[in-house]
Short mmCIF file of C-alpha atoms in Angstrom, two decimals:
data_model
loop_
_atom_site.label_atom_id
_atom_site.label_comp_id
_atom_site.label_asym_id
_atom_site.label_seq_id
_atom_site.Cartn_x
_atom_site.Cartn_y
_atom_site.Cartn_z
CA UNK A 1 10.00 39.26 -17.90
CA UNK A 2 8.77 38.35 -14.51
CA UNK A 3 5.59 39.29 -13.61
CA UNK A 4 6.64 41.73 -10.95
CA UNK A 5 8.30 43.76 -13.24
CA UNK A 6 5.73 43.67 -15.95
CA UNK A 7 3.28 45.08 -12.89
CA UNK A 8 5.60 47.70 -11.90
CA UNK A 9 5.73 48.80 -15.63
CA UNK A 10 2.34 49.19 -15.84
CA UNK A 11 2.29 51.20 -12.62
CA UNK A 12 4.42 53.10 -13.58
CA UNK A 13 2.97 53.87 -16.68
CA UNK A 14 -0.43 54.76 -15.16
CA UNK A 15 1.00 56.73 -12.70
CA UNK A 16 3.02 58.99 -15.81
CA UNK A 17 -0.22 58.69 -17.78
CA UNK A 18 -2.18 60.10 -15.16
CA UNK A 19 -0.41 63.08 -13.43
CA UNK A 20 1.45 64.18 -17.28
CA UNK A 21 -1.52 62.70 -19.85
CA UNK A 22 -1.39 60.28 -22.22
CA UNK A 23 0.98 62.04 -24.55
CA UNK A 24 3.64 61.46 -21.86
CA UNK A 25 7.06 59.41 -22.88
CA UNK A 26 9.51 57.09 -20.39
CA UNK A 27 12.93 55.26 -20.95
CA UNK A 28 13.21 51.48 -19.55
CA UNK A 29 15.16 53.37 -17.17
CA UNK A 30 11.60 54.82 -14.79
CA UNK A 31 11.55 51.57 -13.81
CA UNK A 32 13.80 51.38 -11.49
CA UNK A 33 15.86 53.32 -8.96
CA UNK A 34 18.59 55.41 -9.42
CA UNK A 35 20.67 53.35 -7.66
CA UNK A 36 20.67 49.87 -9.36
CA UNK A 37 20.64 47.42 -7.59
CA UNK A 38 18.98 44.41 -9.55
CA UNK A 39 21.24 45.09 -12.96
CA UNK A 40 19.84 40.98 -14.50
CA UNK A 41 16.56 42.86 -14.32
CA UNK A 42 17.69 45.91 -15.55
CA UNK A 43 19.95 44.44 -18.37
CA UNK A 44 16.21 41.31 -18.74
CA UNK A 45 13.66 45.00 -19.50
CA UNK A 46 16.86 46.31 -21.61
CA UNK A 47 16.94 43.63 -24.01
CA UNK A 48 13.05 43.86 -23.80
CA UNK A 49 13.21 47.66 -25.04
CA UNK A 50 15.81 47.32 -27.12
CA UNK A 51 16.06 44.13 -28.83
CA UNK A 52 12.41 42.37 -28.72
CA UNK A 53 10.68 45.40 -29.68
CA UNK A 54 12.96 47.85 -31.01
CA UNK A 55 11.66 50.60 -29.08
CA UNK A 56 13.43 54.30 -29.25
CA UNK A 57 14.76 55.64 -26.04
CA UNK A 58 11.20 57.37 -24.84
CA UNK A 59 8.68 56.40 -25.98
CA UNK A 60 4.81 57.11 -25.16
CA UNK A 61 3.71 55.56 -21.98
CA UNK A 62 0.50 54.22 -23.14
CA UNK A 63 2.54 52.05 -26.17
CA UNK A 64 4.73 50.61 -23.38
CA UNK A 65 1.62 49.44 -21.32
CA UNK A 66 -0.21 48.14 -24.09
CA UNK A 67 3.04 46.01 -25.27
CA UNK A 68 3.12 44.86 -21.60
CA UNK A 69 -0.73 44.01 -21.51
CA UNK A 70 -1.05 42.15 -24.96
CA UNK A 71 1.90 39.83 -24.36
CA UNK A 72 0.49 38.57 -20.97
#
């Protein structure tokens, strides 16, 4: 993934981690708006949830932004 959208995920991620606590979950989906319009991207951090890491639909905010972090 670019790195734009691997900083948006972890902004994201803080942002959830810090107004719900660290017990909070997402989908790929909070990463973008309801209206898509970038659907490479959105189909790229798909594959990334689904296929690379095998990740459930939501899953715990802090897992996501340590995956992100440790594969920089």
């Amino acid at each position: 993934m670019n790195k734009e959208i691997r900083q948006k995920i972890i902004e994201v991620c803080d942002a959830k981690i810090d107004k719900k606590g660290t017990n909070v979950g997402l989908s790929f989906y909070a990463f973008f708006k309801n209206k898509n319009d970038n659907p490479k991207l959105l189909i790229e951090v798909a594959k990334w949830w689904i296929e690379t890491h095998q990740l459930d639909h939501f899953e715990k905010a802090v897992k996501i932004k340590t995956i992100i972090q440790n594969n920089d």
